[in-house]
Coordinates of C-alpha atoms and ligand atoms in Angstrom, one line a residue:
X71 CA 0.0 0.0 0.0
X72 CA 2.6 2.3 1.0
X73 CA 4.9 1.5 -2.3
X74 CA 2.1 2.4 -4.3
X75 CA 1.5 5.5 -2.3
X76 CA 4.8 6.4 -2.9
X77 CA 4.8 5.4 -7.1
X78 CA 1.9 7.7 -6.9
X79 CA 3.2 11.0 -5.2
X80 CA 6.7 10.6 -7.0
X81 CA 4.8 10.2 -10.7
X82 CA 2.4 13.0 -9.8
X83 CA 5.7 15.2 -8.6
X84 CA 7.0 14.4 -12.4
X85 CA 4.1 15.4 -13.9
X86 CA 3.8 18.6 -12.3
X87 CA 8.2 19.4 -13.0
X88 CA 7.1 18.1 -16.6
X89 CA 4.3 20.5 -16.8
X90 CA 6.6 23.7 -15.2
X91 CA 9.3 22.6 -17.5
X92 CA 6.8 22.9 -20.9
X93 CA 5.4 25.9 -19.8
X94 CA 6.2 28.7 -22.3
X95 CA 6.8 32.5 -20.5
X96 CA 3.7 33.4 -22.4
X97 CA 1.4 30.6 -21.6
X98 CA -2.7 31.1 -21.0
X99 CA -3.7 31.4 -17.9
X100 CA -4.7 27.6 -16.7
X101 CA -7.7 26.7 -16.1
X102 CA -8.3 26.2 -11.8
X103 CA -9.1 22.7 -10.6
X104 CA -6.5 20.4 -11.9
X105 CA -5.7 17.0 -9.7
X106 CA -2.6 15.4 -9.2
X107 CA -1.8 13.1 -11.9
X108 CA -4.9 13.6 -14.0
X109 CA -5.1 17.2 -14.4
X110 CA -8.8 18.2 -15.7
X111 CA -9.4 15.2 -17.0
X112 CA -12.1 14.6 -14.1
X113 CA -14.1 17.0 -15.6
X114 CA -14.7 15.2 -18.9
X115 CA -15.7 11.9 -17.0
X116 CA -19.7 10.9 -16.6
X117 CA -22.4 10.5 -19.6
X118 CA -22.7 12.6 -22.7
X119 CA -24.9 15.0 -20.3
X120 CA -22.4 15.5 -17.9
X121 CA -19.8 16.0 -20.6
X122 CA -21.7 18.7 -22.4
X123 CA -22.2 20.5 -18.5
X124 CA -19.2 20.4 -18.1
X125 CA -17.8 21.7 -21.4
X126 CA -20.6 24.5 -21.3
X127 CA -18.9 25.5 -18.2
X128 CA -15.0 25.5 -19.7
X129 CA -16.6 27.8 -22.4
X130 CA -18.2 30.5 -20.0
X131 CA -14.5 30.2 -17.5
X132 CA -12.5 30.4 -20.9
X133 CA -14.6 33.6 -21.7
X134 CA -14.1 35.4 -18.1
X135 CA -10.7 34.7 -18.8
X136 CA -10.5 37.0 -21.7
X137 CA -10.6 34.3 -24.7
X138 CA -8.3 31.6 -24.0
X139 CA -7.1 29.1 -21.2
X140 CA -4.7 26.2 -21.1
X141 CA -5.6 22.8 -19.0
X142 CA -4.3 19.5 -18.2
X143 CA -5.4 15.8 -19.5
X144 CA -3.0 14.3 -17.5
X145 CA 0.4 15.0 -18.6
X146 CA -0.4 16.9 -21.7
X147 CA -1.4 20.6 -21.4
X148 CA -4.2 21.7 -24.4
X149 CA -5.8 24.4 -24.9
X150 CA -9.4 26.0 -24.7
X151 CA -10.3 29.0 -27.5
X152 CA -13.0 31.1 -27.3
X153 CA -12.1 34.6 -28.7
X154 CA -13.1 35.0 -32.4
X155 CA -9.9 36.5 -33.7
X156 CA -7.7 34.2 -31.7
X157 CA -10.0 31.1 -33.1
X158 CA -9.4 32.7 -36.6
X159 CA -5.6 32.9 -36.2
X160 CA -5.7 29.1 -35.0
X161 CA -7.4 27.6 -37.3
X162 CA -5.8 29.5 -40.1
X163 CA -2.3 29.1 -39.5
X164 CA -2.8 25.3 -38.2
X165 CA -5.0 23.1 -40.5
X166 CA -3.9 19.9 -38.9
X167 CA -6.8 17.7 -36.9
X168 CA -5.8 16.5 -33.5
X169 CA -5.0 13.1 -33.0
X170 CA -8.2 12.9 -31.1
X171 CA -10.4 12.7 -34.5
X172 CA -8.4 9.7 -35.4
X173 CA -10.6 7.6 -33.2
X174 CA -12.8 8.0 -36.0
X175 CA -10.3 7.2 -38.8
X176 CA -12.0 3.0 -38.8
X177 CA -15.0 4.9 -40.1
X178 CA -14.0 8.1 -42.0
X179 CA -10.4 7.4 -42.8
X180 CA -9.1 10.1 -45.2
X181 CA -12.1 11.8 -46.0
X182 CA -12.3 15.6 -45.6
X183 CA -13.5 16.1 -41.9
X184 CA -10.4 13.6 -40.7
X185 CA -7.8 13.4 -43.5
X186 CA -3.9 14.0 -42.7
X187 CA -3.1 17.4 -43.8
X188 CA -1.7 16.6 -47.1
X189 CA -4.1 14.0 -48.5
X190 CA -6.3 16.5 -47.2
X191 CA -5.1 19.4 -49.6
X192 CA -4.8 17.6 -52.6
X193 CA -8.5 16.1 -52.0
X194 CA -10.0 19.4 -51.2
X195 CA -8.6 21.3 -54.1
X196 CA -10.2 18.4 -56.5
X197 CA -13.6 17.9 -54.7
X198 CA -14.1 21.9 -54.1
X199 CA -15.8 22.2 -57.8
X200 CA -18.7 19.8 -56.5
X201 CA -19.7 22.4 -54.4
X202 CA -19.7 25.1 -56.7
X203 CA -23.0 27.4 -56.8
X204 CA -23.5 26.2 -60.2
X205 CA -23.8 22.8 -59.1
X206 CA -26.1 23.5 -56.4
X207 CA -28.3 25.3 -58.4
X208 CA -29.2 22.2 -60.5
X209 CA -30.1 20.2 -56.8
X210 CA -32.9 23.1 -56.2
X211 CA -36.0 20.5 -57.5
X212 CA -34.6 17.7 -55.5
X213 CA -34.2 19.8 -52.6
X214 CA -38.0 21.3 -53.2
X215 CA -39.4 17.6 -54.3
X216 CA -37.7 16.2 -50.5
X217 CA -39.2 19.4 -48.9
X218 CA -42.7 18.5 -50.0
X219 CA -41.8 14.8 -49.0
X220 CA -40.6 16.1 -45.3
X221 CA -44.2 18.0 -45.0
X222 CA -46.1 14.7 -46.3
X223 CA -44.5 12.9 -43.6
X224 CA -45.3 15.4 -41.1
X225 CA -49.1 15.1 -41.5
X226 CA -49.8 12.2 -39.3
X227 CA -48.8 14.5 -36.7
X228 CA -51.1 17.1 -37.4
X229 CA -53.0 18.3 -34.1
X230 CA -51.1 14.9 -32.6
X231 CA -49.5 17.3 -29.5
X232 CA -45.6 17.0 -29.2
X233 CA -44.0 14.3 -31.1
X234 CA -40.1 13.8 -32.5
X235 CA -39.4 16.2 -35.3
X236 CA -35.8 14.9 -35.3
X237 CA -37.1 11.1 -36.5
X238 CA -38.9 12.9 -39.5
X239 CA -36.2 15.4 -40.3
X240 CA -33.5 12.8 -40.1
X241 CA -34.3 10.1 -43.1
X242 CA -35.2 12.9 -45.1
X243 CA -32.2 15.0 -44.9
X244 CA -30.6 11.5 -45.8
X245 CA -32.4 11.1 -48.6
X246 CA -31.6 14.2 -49.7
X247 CA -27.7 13.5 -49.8
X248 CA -28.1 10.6 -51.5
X249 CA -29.9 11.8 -54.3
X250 CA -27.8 15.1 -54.9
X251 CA -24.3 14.7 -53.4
X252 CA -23.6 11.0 -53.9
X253 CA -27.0 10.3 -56.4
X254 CA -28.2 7.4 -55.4
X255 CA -31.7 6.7 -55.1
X256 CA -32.6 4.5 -52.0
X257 CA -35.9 6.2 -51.8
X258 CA -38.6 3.4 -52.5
X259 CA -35.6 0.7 -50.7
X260 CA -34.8 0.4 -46.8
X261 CA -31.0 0.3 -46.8
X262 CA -30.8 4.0 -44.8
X263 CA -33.1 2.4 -42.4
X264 CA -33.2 2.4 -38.7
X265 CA -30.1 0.0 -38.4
X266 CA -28.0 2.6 -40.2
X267 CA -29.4 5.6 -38.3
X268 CA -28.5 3.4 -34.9
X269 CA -25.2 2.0 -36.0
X270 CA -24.5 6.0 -36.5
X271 CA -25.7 7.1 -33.1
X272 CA -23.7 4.5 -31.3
X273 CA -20.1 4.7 -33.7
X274 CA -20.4 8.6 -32.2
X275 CA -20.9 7.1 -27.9
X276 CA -17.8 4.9 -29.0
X277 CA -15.9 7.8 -30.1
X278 CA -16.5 9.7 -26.9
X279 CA -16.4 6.8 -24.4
X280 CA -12.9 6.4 -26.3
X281 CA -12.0 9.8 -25.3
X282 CA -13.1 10.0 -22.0
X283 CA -11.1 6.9 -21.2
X284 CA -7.3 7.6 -21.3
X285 CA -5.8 4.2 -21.4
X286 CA -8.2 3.3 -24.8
X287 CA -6.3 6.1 -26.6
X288 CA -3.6 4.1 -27.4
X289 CA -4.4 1.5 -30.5
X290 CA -3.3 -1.6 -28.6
X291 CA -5.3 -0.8 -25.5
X292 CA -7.8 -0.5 -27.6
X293 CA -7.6 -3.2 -29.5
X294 CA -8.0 -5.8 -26.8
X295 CA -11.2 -3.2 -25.6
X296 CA -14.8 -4.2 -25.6
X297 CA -15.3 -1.0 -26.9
X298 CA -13.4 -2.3 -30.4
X299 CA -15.8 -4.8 -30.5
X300 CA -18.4 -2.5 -30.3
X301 CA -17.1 0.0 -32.7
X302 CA -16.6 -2.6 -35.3
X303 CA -19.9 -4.2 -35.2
X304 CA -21.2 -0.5 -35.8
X305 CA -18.7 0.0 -38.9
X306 CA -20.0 -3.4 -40.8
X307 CA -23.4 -1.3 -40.8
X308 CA -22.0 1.6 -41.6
X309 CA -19.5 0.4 -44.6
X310 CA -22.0 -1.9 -45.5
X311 CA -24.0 1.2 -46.6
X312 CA -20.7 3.1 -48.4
X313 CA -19.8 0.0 -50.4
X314 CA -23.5 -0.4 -51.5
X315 CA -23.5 3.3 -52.8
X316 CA -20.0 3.3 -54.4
X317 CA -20.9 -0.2 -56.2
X318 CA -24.5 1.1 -57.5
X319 CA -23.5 4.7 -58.6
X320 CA -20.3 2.7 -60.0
X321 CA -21.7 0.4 -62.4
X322 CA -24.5 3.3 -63.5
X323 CA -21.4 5.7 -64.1
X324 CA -19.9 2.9 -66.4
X325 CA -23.0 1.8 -67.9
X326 CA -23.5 5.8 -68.9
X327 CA -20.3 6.0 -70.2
X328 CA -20.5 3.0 -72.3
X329 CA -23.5 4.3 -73.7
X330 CA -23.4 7.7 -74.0
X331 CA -19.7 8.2 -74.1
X332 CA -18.5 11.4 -71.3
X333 CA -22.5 12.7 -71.1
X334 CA -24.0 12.1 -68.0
X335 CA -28.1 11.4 -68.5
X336 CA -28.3 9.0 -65.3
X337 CA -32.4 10.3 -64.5
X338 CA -32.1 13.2 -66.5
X339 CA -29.8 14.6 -64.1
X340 CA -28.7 18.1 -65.3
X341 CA -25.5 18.6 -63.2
X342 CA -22.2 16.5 -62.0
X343 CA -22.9 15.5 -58.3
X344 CA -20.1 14.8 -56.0
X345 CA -19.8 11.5 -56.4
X346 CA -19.4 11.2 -60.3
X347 CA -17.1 13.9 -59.8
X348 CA -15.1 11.2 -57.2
X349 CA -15.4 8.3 -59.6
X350 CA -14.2 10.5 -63.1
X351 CA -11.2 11.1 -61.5
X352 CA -10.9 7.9 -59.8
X353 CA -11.4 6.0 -63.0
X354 CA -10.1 8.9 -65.9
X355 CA -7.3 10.0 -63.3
X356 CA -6.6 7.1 -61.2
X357 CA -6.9 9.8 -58.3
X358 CA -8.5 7.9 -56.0
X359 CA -8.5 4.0 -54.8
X360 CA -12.2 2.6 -54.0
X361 CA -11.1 2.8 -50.6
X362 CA -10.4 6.3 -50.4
X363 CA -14.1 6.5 -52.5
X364 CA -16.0 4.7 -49.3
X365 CA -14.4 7.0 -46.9
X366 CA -15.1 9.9 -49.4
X367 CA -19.3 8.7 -49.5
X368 CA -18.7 7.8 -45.5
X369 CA -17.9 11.2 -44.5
X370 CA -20.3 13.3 -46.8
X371 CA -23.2 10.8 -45.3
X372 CA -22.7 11.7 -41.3
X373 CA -20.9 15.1 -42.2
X374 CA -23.7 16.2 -44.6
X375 CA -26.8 14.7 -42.7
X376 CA -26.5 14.6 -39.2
X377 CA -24.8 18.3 -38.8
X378 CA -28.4 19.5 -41.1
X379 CA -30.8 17.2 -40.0
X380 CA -29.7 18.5 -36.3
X381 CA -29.4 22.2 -36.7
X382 CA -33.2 21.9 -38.5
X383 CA -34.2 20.5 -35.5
X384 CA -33.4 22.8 -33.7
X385 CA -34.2 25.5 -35.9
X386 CA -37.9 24.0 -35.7
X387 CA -37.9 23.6 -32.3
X388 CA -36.6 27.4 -31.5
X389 CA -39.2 29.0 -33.7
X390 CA -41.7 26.9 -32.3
X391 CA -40.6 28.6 -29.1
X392 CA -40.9 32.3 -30.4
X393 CA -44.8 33.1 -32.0
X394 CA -43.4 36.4 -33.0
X395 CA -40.4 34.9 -34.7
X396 CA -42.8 32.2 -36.8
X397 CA -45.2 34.5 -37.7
X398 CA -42.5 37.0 -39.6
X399 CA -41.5 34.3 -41.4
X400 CA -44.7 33.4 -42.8
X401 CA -45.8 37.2 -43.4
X402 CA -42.0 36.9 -45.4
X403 CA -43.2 33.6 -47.0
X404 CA -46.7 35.2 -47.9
X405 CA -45.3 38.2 -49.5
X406 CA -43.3 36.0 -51.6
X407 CA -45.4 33.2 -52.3
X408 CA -48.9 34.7 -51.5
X409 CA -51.0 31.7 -51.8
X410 CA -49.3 29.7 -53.9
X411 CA -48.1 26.5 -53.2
X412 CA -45.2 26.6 -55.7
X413 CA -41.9 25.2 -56.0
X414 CA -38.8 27.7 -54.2
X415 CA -37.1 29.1 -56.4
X416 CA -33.5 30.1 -56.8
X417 CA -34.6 33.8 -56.9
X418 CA -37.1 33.3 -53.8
X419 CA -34.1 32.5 -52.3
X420 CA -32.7 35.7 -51.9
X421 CA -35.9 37.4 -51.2
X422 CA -35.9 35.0 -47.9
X423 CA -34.0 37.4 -45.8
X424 CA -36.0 36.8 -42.5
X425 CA -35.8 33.1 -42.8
X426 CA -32.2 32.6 -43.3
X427 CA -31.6 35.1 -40.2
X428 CA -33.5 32.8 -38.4
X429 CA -31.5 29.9 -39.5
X430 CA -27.8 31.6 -38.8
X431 CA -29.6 32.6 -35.7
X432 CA -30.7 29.3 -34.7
X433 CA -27.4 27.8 -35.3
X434 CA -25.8 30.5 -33.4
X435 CA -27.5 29.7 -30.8
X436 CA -27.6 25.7 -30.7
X437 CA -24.2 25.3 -32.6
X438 CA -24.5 21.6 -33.8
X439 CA -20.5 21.2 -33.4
X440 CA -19.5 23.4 -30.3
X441 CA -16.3 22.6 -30.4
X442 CA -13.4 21.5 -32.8
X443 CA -9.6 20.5 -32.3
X444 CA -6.8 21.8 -34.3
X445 CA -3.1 20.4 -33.6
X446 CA -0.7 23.1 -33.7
X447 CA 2.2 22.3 -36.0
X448 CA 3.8 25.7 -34.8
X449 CA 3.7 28.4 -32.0
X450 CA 1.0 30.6 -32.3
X451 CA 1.4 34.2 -31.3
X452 CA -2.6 35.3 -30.2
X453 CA -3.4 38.5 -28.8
X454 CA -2.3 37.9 -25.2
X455 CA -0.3 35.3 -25.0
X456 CA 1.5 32.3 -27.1
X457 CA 0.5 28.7 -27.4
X458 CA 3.1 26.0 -28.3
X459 CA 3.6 23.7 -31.0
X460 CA 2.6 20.2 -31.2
X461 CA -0.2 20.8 -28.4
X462 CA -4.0 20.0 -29.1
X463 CA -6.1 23.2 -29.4
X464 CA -9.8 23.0 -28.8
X465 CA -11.6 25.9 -30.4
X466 CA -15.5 26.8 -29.5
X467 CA -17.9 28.1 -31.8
X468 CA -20.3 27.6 -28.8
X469 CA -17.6 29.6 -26.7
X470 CA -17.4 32.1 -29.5
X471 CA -21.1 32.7 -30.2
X472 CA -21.6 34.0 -26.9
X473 CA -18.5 35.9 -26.7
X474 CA -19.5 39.8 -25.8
X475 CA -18.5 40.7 -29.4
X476 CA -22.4 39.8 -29.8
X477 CA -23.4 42.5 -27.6
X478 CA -25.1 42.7 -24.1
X479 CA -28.0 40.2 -25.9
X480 CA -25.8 37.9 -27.1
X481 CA -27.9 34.8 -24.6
X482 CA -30.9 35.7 -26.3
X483 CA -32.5 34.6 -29.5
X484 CA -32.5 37.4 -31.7
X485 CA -32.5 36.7 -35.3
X486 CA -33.1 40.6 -36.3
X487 CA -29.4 40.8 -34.9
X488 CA -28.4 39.4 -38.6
X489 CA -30.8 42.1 -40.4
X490 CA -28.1 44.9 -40.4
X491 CA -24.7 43.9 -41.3
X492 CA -23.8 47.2 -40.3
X493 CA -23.8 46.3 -36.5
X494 CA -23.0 42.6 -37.0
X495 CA -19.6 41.7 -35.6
X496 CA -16.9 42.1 -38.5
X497 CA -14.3 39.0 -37.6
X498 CA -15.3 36.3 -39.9
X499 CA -14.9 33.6 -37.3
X500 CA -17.6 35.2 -34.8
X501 CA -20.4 32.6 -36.8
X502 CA -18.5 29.5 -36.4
X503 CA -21.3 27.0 -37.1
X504 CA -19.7 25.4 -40.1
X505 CA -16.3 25.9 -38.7
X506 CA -13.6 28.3 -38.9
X507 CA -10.6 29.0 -41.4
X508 CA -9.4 27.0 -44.4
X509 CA -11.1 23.9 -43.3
X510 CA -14.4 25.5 -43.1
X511 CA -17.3 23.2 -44.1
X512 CA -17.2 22.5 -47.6
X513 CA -20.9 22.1 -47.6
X514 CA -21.8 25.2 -46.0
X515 CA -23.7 26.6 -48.9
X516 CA -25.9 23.0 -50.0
X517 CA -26.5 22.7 -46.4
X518 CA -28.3 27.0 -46.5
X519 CA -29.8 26.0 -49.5
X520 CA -31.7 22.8 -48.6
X521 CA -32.3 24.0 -45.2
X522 CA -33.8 27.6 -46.3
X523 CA -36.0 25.3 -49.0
X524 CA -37.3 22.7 -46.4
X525 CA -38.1 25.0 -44.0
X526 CA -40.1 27.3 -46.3
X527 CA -42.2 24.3 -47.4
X528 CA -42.7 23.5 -43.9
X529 CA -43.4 26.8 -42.6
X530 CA -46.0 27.7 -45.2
X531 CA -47.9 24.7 -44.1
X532 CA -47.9 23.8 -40.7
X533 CA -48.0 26.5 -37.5
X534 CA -45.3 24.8 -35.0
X535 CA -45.1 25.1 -31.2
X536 CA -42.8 24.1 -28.7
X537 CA -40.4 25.3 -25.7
X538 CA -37.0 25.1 -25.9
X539 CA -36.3 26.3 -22.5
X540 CA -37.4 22.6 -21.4
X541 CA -34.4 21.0 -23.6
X542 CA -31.9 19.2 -22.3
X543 CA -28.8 18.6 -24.1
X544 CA -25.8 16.3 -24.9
X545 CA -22.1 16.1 -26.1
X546 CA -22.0 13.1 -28.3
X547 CA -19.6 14.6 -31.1
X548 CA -22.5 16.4 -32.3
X549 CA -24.8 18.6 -29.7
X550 CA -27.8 16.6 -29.6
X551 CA -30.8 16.9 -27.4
X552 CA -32.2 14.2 -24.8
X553 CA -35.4 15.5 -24.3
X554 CA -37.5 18.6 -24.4
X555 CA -37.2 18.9 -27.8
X556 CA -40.1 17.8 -29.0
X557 CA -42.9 20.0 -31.4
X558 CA -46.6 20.1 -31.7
X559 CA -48.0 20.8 -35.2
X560 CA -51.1 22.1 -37.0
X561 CA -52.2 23.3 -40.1
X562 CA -52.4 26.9 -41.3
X563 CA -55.5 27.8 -42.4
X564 CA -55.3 31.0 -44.0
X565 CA -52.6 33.9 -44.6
X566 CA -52.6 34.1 -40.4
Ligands
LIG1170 C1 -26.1 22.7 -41.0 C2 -25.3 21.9 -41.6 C3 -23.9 21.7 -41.4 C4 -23.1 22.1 -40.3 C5 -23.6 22.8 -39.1 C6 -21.8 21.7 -40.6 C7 -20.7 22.0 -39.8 C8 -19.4 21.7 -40.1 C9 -18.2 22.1 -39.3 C10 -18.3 22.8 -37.9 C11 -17.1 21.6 -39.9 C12 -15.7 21.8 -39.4 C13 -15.3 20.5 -38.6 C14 -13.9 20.6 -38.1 O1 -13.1 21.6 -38.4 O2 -13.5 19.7 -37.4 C15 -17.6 21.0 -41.1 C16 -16.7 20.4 -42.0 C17 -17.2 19.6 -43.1 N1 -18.5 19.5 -43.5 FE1 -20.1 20.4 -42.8 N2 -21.7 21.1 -41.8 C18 -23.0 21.1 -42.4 C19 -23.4 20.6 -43.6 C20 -22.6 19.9 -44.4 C21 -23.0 19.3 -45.7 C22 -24.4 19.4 -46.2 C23 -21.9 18.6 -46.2 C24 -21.8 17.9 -47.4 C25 -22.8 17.6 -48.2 C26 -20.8 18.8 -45.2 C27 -19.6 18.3 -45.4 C28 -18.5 18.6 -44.6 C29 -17.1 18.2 -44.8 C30 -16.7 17.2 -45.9 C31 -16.3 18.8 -43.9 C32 -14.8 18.7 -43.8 C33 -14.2 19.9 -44.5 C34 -12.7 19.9 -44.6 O3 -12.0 19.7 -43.6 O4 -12.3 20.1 -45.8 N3 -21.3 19.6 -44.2 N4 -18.9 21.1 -41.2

């Protein structure tokens, strides 16, 4: 007993002589409350609720100290950003992911969200053109025909009282990537079903239990761990689905080519979706191995869907929550539409002012990824201090969303705050909801698109209530709600 007493004090003395002896002259101020031996890691122990609590918390201490903090898991210091300019600096000079989002590498492996920095380049500059307004443009019927599917759905819940919005909102949005970024049609079939959405939600618990257990980090550990056995069962569901895409929009892509030489007429499609984009230069190029296809199709499936299907939810649930707030977006809708029932168009688009402040306001305010984690490949000179190379940097759009920058309302929901850019906070970074710097989201403008289209379909039909002061939320990855979320619906019966 006494021996290990002793192992104990004299590794916790190293670690703390370790820590001095790293400690730059212009270090953060550290966060109060580390242990011996562990550091702060005892704050990011518990379930996915206690995790978010507690990270909520490390955002609002970060921002009383001016922006920035340093902490301890165990030996290693990080980081903790929450000022917009230093977040902007970060993530501009460093474009390197931290070794924590290789826990998800089984799953995504090279794609965008997790690639190594180089791959990363060289993919990004090729796939960018998929995202290009032009392309999007030619999704805009999709994106109105899934919109009036969404509201189809919805009508069983008419006058119902509160029921899941998220389990409507979710398959569609799927639906929805399938048929524009990878198109593939799995509409009338059952392969995205509920086995897929599951396998999904628990590959996301694995990550996090992986990271809130310190002796999994390392890949043999982990290996022996119940928690691979887990993880894999969840990744034969989830690659089962990738390799079923890639091989379907495979052999059409060949099959068109055979037959129609370079042209593309695969359902009368009038644009290049992601995917055939992926397999041209895969085949005509040899840029890409299948392999690096599946992880391609695996990340644009959770990184596309779940980050829109969740910040809709939320987005339904927060205007159900504010009368005032739903009913200028339908005088906005009714002065665009009138009565008509007609398709959105890509000129109604930018008439819908009101709606898409409600959207950035939304997602301002429920940020479906709160936090991100650079690596810092060198020192980084902020505004008050310097961080060190090769430390893990957690940056905070949550943090930064309610950074005083916003102004004295920035707890409220305000969406007329987005009305006049004049008093809008200049720093780019300040709306972090699709991330910050050079690896921004490359789907941020699909993802305003479709969501500004389904919620105008929605909107015109159905008057939606709801609280969102009763939510309660959770860290898994994404920022996901427990309970509370849920929405009542009815239908509007005139222009009121
Ligand atoms: C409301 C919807 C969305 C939100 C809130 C969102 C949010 C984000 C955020 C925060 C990041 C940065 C992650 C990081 O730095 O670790 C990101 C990256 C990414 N997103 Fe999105 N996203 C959305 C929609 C989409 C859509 C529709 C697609 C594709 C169809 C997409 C594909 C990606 C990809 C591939 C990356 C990695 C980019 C890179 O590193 O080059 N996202 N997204």
């Amino acid at each position: 007993m006494l021996s290990v007493a002793l192992v104990l004090v004299f590794l916790s003395c190293g670690i703390l002589a370790w820590r001095r002896r790293n400690r730059n002259k212009d270090e953060p101020p550290p966060l109060p409350g580390a242990l011996p031996l562990i550091g702060h890691f005892h704050l990011f122990v518990g379930n996915s609720s206690q995790l978010w609590d507690s990270v909520k918390k490390l955002c609002y201490n970060t921002l009383d100290a001016d922006g920035v903090v340093s902490f301890y898991l165990g030996p290693k210091t990080v980081y903790f950003v929450t000022d917009p300019d230093d977040c902007l600096k970060i993530a501009s000079t460093c474009l390197e992911k931290d070794k924590f989002y290789k826990f998800t590498k089984p799953w995504l492996g090279e794609g965008l969200l997790t690639g190594d920095l180089q791959i990363w380049k060289e993919h990004r500059k090729l796939l960018n053109p998929a995202f290009k307004q032009s392309i999007l443009d030619g999704f805009i019927d999709i994106f109105n025909k899934e919109a009036r599917r969404l509201v189809k759905n919805l009508e069983v819940e008419v006058d119902k009282g509160p029921f899941d919005q998220f389990a409507y909102i979710q398959p569609n949005v799927l639906e929805t990537i399938c048929l524009t970024v990878l198109a593939v049609d799995f509409t009338d079939e059952s392969l995205l079903n509920i086995e897929y959405i599951n396998a999904l939600e628990n590959i996301l618990k694995c990550v996090v239990e992986r990271f809130q257990t310190p002796w999994l980090h390392s890949d043999v550990m982990f290996n022996w761990s119940s928690l691979k056995r887990r993880q894999d069962e969840c990744l034969k569901i989830l690659h089962n689905v990738s390799n079923t895409v890639l091989k379907k929009r495979k052999a059409e892509y060949l099959n068109n080519n055979l037959n129609n030489g370079t042209e593309d007429t695969t359902k009368g499609l009038k644009f290049r979706p992601f995917m055939d984009l992926l397999l041209e230069l895969a085949i005509e190029k040899g840029a890409f191995s299948d392999q690096e296809i599946r992880e391609h199709v695996d990340t644009m499936l959770f990184a596309g869907h779940d980050t829109t299907a969740t910040s809709l939810m939320y987005m339904m649930l927060l205007v159900g929550s504010y009368p005032e707030v739903q009913q200028k977006i339908f005088e906005e809708l009714h002065n665009v539409f009138g009565d008509d029932d007609r398709d959105v168009t890509k000129q109604d688009l930018s008439q819908l002012v009101y709606l898409e402040a409600v959207l950035k306001e939304s997602m301002r305010f429920y940020p479906v990824a709160p936090v991100i984690i650079r690596r810092l490949d060198q020192d980084v000179k902020l505004r008050n201090c310097t961080l060190s190379k090769d430390r893990a940097c957690f940056l905070s759009s949550y943090g930064v969303h309610r950074h005083p920058v916003w102004g004295p309302d920035a707890e409220e929901f305000k969406p007329e705050r987005w009305l006049d850019s004049e008093t809008l906070p200049k720093c780019p970074t300040t709306f972090s909801g699709f991330g910050m710097g050079r690896r921004i989201c490359i789907g941020k403008t699909y993802a305003m698109m479709t969501m500004k289209i389904a919620m105008a379909h929605v909107f015109r039909r159905y008057r939606v209530s709801g609280n969102h002061l009763l939510m309660t939320t959770k860290l898994d990855v994404l920022l996901k709600p427990i309970s509370g979320h849920h929405v009542s619906i009815e239908i509007r019966k005139n222009k009121t």
